[in-house]
Amino acid sequence: MWAYDFVFDACANGQQLKCLTVIDEFTREALAIDVAGSIRSTRVKEVLAKLISVHGAPRYLRSDNGSEFLSRAVLKWLAAEKIETALIDPGKPWQNGTTESFNGKFRDECLSMEWFRNRVDAKIVIESWRRHYNEVRPHSSLGNLTPAEFKKQLSQPTPEGAIS
């Protein structure tokens, strides 16, 4: 299951930042953080299509009831991709706990710690933070492995005779 949501911030020059976060709930991998001033349903589909081409399609996609996630275009596209939606109830962010936890870490460890000059600067710094989150930062929920290490472990064959 993947989950997606938006996180908002601003640059020193006054430009607004809208960040589309997409995470894999099982591996805790931050699959993407798309940064722009505005992200509409067309861009959401583009980001998801790119991720699917790299990682394969998830069975489910969890989100809140935001207009970009409930647009006819996105819902139709998801149905064509055979991806089921798992919408949380309005006003109940705890039903999307993995995403809310990730977004909190993203805000605390990146957005609140950086002063972006402009959107280009923000895109570079945020992508660097995303890679660090996936490849360097250990996660207690993954037995203190990074998402990259955890994912690599999953792809390794089980030794003969081992109990899986």
PDB file of C-alpha atoms in Angstrom:
ATOM      1  CA  MET A   1       0.000   0.000   0.000  1.00  0.00           C
ATOM      2  CA  TRP A   2       1.198   3.448  -0.891  1.00  0.00           C
ATOM      3  CA  ALA A   3      -0.087   6.645   0.671  1.00  0.00           C
ATOM      4  CA  TYR A   4       0.014  10.209  -0.567  1.00  0.00           C
ATOM      5  CA  ASP A   5      -0.664  13.609   0.896  1.00  0.00           C
ATOM      6  CA  PHE A   6       0.319  17.264   0.645  1.00  0.00           C
ATOM      7  CA  VAL A   7       2.611  19.341   2.858  1.00  0.00           C
ATOM      8  CA  PHE A   8       2.782  23.126   2.458  1.00  0.00           C
ATOM      9  CA  ASP A   9       5.563  25.629   3.097  1.00  0.00           C
ATOM     10  CA  ALA A  10       6.970  28.863   1.644  1.00  0.00           C
ATOM     11  CA  CYS A  11      10.285  30.153   0.336  1.00  0.00           C
ATOM     12  CA  ALA A  12      12.202  33.210   1.511  1.00  0.00           C
ATOM     13  CA  ASN A  13      11.174  35.001  -1.712  1.00  0.00           C
ATOM     14  CA  GLY A  14       7.481  34.475  -0.870  1.00  0.00           C
ATOM     15  CA  GLN A  15       6.847  31.624  -3.317  1.00  0.00           C
ATOM     16  CA  GLN A  16       4.470  29.033  -1.948  1.00  0.00           C
ATOM     17  CA  LEU A  17       5.553  25.379  -1.827  1.00  0.00           C
ATOM     18  CA  LYS A  18       3.146  22.510  -2.257  1.00  0.00           C
ATOM     19  CA  CYS A  19       4.819  19.142  -1.740  1.00  0.00           C
ATOM     20  CA  LEU A  20       3.172  15.903  -2.849  1.00  0.00           C
ATOM     21  CA  THR A  21       4.555  13.141  -0.646  1.00  0.00           C
ATOM     22  CA  VAL A  22       4.210   9.506  -1.731  1.00  0.00           C
ATOM     23  CA  ILE A  23       5.363   6.742   0.607  1.00  0.00           C
ATOM     24  CA  ASP A  24       5.324   2.958   0.645  1.00  0.00           C
ATOM     25  CA  GLU A  25       3.649   2.072   3.938  1.00  0.00           C
ATOM     26  CA  PHE A  26       5.391  -1.317   4.230  1.00  0.00           C
ATOM     27  CA  THR A  27       8.999  -0.333   3.489  1.00  0.00           C
ATOM     28  CA  ARG A  28       8.574   3.257   4.789  1.00  0.00           C
ATOM     29  CA  GLU A  29      10.355   4.396   1.622  1.00  0.00           C
ATOM     30  CA  ALA A  30       9.675   7.976   0.562  1.00  0.00           C
ATOM     31  CA  LEU A  31       8.980   7.203  -3.085  1.00  0.00           C
ATOM     32  CA  ALA A  32       8.627  10.841  -4.109  1.00  0.00           C
ATOM     33  CA  ILE A  33       8.318  14.369  -2.838  1.00  0.00           C
ATOM     34  CA  ASP A  34       7.142  16.467  -5.761  1.00  0.00           C
ATOM     35  CA  VAL A  35       7.670  20.179  -5.118  1.00  0.00           C
ATOM     36  CA  ALA A  36       5.792  22.928  -6.954  1.00  0.00           C
ATOM     37  CA  GLY A  37       3.735  26.032  -6.355  1.00  0.00           C
ATOM     38  CA  SER A  38       0.565  24.267  -7.404  1.00  0.00           C
ATOM     39  CA  ILE A  39      -0.103  20.570  -7.934  1.00  0.00           C
ATOM     40  CA  ARG A  40      -3.332  19.596  -9.626  1.00  0.00           C
ATOM     41  CA  SER A  41      -4.761  16.189 -10.478  1.00  0.00           C
ATOM     42  CA  THR A  42      -2.875  16.006 -13.804  1.00  0.00           C
ATOM     43  CA  ARG A  43       0.454  16.369 -11.975  1.00  0.00           C
ATOM     44  CA  VAL A  44      -0.619  13.814  -9.341  1.00  0.00           C
ATOM     45  CA  LYS A  45      -1.235  11.290 -12.143  1.00  0.00           C
ATOM     46  CA  GLU A  46       2.142  12.096 -13.753  1.00  0.00           C
ATOM     47  CA  VAL A  47       4.011  11.528 -10.493  1.00  0.00           C
ATOM     48  CA  LEU A  48       2.179   8.268  -9.804  1.00  0.00           C
ATOM     49  CA  ALA A  49       2.710   7.012 -13.368  1.00  0.00           C
ATOM     50  CA  LYS A  50       6.445   7.635 -13.078  1.00  0.00           C
ATOM     51  CA  LEU A  51       6.593   5.818  -9.728  1.00  0.00           C
ATOM     52  CA  ILE A  52       4.641   2.855 -11.116  1.00  0.00           C
ATOM     53  CA  SER A  53       7.074   2.592 -14.033  1.00  0.00           C
ATOM     54  CA  VAL A  54       9.938   2.305 -11.546  1.00  0.00           C
ATOM     55  CA  HIS A  55       8.401   0.357  -8.631  1.00  0.00           C
ATOM     56  CA  GLY A  56       5.348  -1.375 -10.094  1.00  0.00           C
ATOM     57  CA  ALA A  57       1.811  -0.516  -9.060  1.00  0.00           C
ATOM     58  CA  PRO A  58       0.601  -0.800  -5.489  1.00  0.00           C
ATOM     59  CA  ARG A  59      -2.629  -2.657  -4.834  1.00  0.00           C
ATOM     60  CA  TYR A  60      -3.989   0.216  -2.717  1.00  0.00           C
ATOM     61  CA  LEU A  61      -3.406   3.939  -2.482  1.00  0.00           C
ATOM     62  CA  ARG A  62      -4.363   5.633   0.789  1.00  0.00           C
ATOM     63  CA  SER A  63      -5.244   9.302   1.002  1.00  0.00           C
ATOM     64  CA  ASP A  64      -7.443  11.854   2.641  1.00  0.00           C
ATOM     65  CA  ASN A  65     -10.414  13.310   0.810  1.00  0.00           C
ATOM     66  CA  GLY A  66      -8.509  16.176  -0.819  1.00  0.00           C
ATOM     67  CA  SER A  67      -9.879  17.445  -4.106  1.00  0.00           C
ATOM     68  CA  GLU A  68      -6.745  16.422  -6.046  1.00  0.00           C
ATOM     69  CA  PHE A  69      -7.159  12.845  -4.826  1.00  0.00           C
ATOM     70  CA  LEU A  70     -10.908  12.638  -5.447  1.00  0.00           C
ATOM     71  CA  SER A  71     -10.975  14.249  -8.872  1.00  0.00           C
ATOM     72  CA  ARG A  72     -12.735  12.221 -11.544  1.00  0.00           C
ATOM     73  CA  ALA A  73      -9.538  12.193 -13.595  1.00  0.00           C
ATOM     74  CA  VAL A  74      -7.445  10.671 -10.802  1.00  0.00           C
ATOM     75  CA  LEU A  75     -10.110   8.136  -9.769  1.00  0.00           C
ATOM     76  CA  LYS A  76     -10.633   7.089 -13.404  1.00  0.00           C
ATOM     77  CA  TRP A  77      -6.877   6.762 -13.917  1.00  0.00           C
ATOM     78  CA  LEU A  78      -6.484   4.684 -10.743  1.00  0.00           C
ATOM     79  CA  ALA A  79      -9.305   2.374 -11.850  1.00  0.00           C
ATOM     80  CA  ALA A  80      -7.636   1.916 -15.245  1.00  0.00           C
ATOM     81  CA  GLU A  81      -4.385   1.034 -13.433  1.00  0.00           C
ATOM     82  CA  LYS A  82      -6.334  -1.400 -11.203  1.00  0.00           C
ATOM     83  CA  ILE A  83      -5.287   0.467  -8.051  1.00  0.00           C
ATOM     84  CA  GLU A  84      -7.909   0.542  -5.321  1.00  0.00           C
ATOM     85  CA  THR A  85      -8.353   3.624  -3.154  1.00  0.00           C
ATOM     86  CA  ALA A  86      -8.314   3.532   0.631  1.00  0.00           C
ATOM     87  CA  LEU A  87      -9.744   6.880   1.682  1.00  0.00           C
ATOM     88  CA  ILE A  88      -9.597   7.908   5.308  1.00  0.00           C
ATOM     89  CA  ASP A  89     -12.656   9.335   6.990  1.00  0.00           C
ATOM     90  CA  PRO A  90     -12.859  13.148   6.914  1.00  0.00           C
ATOM     91  CA  GLY A  91     -11.201  14.740   9.938  1.00  0.00           C
ATOM     92  CA  LYS A  92      -9.485  11.508  11.072  1.00  0.00           C
ATOM     93  CA  PRO A  93      -5.792  11.830  10.186  1.00  0.00           C
ATOM     94  CA  TRP A  94      -4.880   8.991  12.587  1.00  0.00           C
ATOM     95  CA  GLN A  95      -6.329   6.610   9.967  1.00  0.00           C
ATOM     96  CA  ASN A  96      -3.369   7.659   7.832  1.00  0.00           C
ATOM     97  CA  GLY A  97      -0.793   7.309  10.610  1.00  0.00           C
ATOM     98  CA  THR A  98       2.200   6.292   8.502  1.00  0.00           C
ATOM     99  CA  THR A  99       1.783   9.298   6.225  1.00  0.00           C
ATOM    100  CA  GLU A 100       1.123  11.691   9.093  1.00  0.00           C
ATOM    101  CA  SER A 101       4.263  10.402  10.844  1.00  0.00           C
ATOM    102  CA  PHE A 102       6.315  10.812   7.671  1.00  0.00           C
ATOM    103  CA  ASN A 103       4.959  14.297   7.037  1.00  0.00           C
ATOM    104  CA  GLY A 104       5.830  15.274  10.619  1.00  0.00           C
ATOM    105  CA  LYS A 105       9.404  14.050  10.170  1.00  0.00           C
ATOM    106  CA  PHE A 106       9.611  15.828   6.806  1.00  0.00           C
ATOM    107  CA  ARG A 107       8.468  19.078   8.432  1.00  0.00           C
ATOM    108  CA  ASP A 108      10.675  18.728  11.556  1.00  0.00           C
ATOM    109  CA  GLU A 109      13.849  17.452   9.865  1.00  0.00           C
ATOM    110  CA  CYS A 110      13.711  19.348   6.569  1.00  0.00           C
ATOM    111  CA  LEU A 111      11.160  22.119   6.110  1.00  0.00           C
ATOM    112  CA  SER A 112      11.607  23.644   9.580  1.00  0.00           C
ATOM    113  CA  MET A 113      15.399  23.372   9.383  1.00  0.00           C
ATOM    114  CA  GLU A 114      15.914  24.948   5.957  1.00  0.00           C
ATOM    115  CA  TRP A 115      15.432  28.434   4.528  1.00  0.00           C
ATOM    116  CA  PHE A 116      14.712  27.933   0.832  1.00  0.00           C
ATOM    117  CA  ARG A 117      15.651  30.889  -1.370  1.00  0.00           C
ATOM    118  CA  ASN A 118      13.231  29.783  -4.101  1.00  0.00           C
ATOM    119  CA  ARG A 119      11.482  26.683  -5.478  1.00  0.00           C
ATOM    120  CA  VAL A 120      14.556  25.458  -7.339  1.00  0.00           C
ATOM    121  CA  ASP A 121      16.540  25.566  -4.100  1.00  0.00           C
ATOM    122  CA  ALA A 122      13.676  23.812  -2.297  1.00  0.00           C
ATOM    123  CA  LYS A 123      13.513  21.006  -4.887  1.00  0.00           C
ATOM    124  CA  ILE A 124      17.253  20.327  -4.560  1.00  0.00           C
ATOM    125  CA  VAL A 125      17.329  20.376  -0.755  1.00  0.00           C
ATOM    126  CA  ILE A 126      14.120  18.333  -0.387  1.00  0.00           C
ATOM    127  CA  GLU A 127      15.325  15.649  -2.825  1.00  0.00           C
ATOM    128  CA  SER A 128      18.595  15.423  -0.894  1.00  0.00           C
ATOM    129  CA  TRP A 129      16.644  15.022   2.353  1.00  0.00           C
ATOM    130  CA  ARG A 130      14.418  12.321   0.755  1.00  0.00           C
ATOM    131  CA  ARG A 131      17.474  10.316  -0.281  1.00  0.00           C
ATOM    132  CA  HIS A 132      18.968  10.662   3.195  1.00  0.00           C
ATOM    133  CA  TYR A 133      15.658   9.532   4.717  1.00  0.00           C
ATOM    134  CA  ASN A 134      15.657   6.410   2.516  1.00  0.00           C
ATOM    135  CA  GLU A 135      19.341   5.519   2.464  1.00  0.00           C
ATOM    136  CA  VAL A 136      20.981   6.806   5.671  1.00  0.00           C
ATOM    137  CA  ARG A 137      18.392   7.421   8.376  1.00  0.00           C
ATOM    138  CA  PRO A 138      17.532   4.234  10.337  1.00  0.00           C
ATOM    139  CA  HIS A 139      13.890   3.610  11.248  1.00  0.00           C
ATOM    140  CA  SER A 140      12.921   1.938  14.508  1.00  0.00           C
ATOM    141  CA  SER A 141       9.817   0.477  12.825  1.00  0.00           C
ATOM    142  CA  LEU A 142      12.165  -1.386  10.442  1.00  0.00           C
ATOM    143  CA  GLY A 143      14.439  -2.823  13.143  1.00  0.00           C
ATOM    144  CA  ASN A 144      16.757   0.194  12.802  1.00  0.00           C
ATOM    145  CA  LEU A 145      17.339  -0.440   9.111  1.00  0.00           C
ATOM    146  CA  THR A 146      16.972   2.238   6.485  1.00  0.00           C
ATOM    147  CA  PRO A 147      14.096   1.791   4.031  1.00  0.00           C
ATOM    148  CA  ALA A 148      16.691   0.961   1.344  1.00  0.00           C
ATOM    149  CA  GLU A 149      18.274  -1.756   3.522  1.00  0.00           C
ATOM    150  CA  PHE A 150      14.855  -3.150   4.466  1.00  0.00           C
ATOM    151  CA  LYS A 151      13.744  -3.261   0.824  1.00  0.00           C
ATOM    152  CA  LYS A 152      17.004  -4.958  -0.182  1.00  0.00           C
ATOM    153  CA  GLN A 153      16.470  -7.613   2.495  1.00  0.00           C
ATOM    154  CA  LEU A 154      13.024  -8.334   1.072  1.00  0.00           C
ATOM    155  CA  SER A 155      14.427  -8.972  -2.394  1.00  0.00           C
ATOM    156  CA  GLN A 156      17.088 -11.431  -1.230  1.00  0.00           C
ATOM    157  CA  PRO A 157      16.188 -15.113  -1.553  1.00  0.00           C
ATOM    158  CA  THR A 158      15.549 -17.053   1.626  1.00  0.00           C
ATOM    159  CA  PRO A 159      18.456 -19.444   2.277  1.00  0.00           C
ATOM    160  CA  GLU A 160      17.589 -23.093   1.659  1.00  0.00           C
ATOM    161  CA  GLY A 161      16.222 -24.703   4.784  1.00  0.00           C
ATOM    162  CA  ALA A 162      15.422 -21.389   6.434  1.00  0.00           C
ATOM    163  CA  ILE A 163      11.967 -20.710   7.730  1.00  0.00           C
ATOM    164  CA  SER A 164      10.427 -17.746   5.943  1.00  0.00           C
TER     165      SER A 164
END
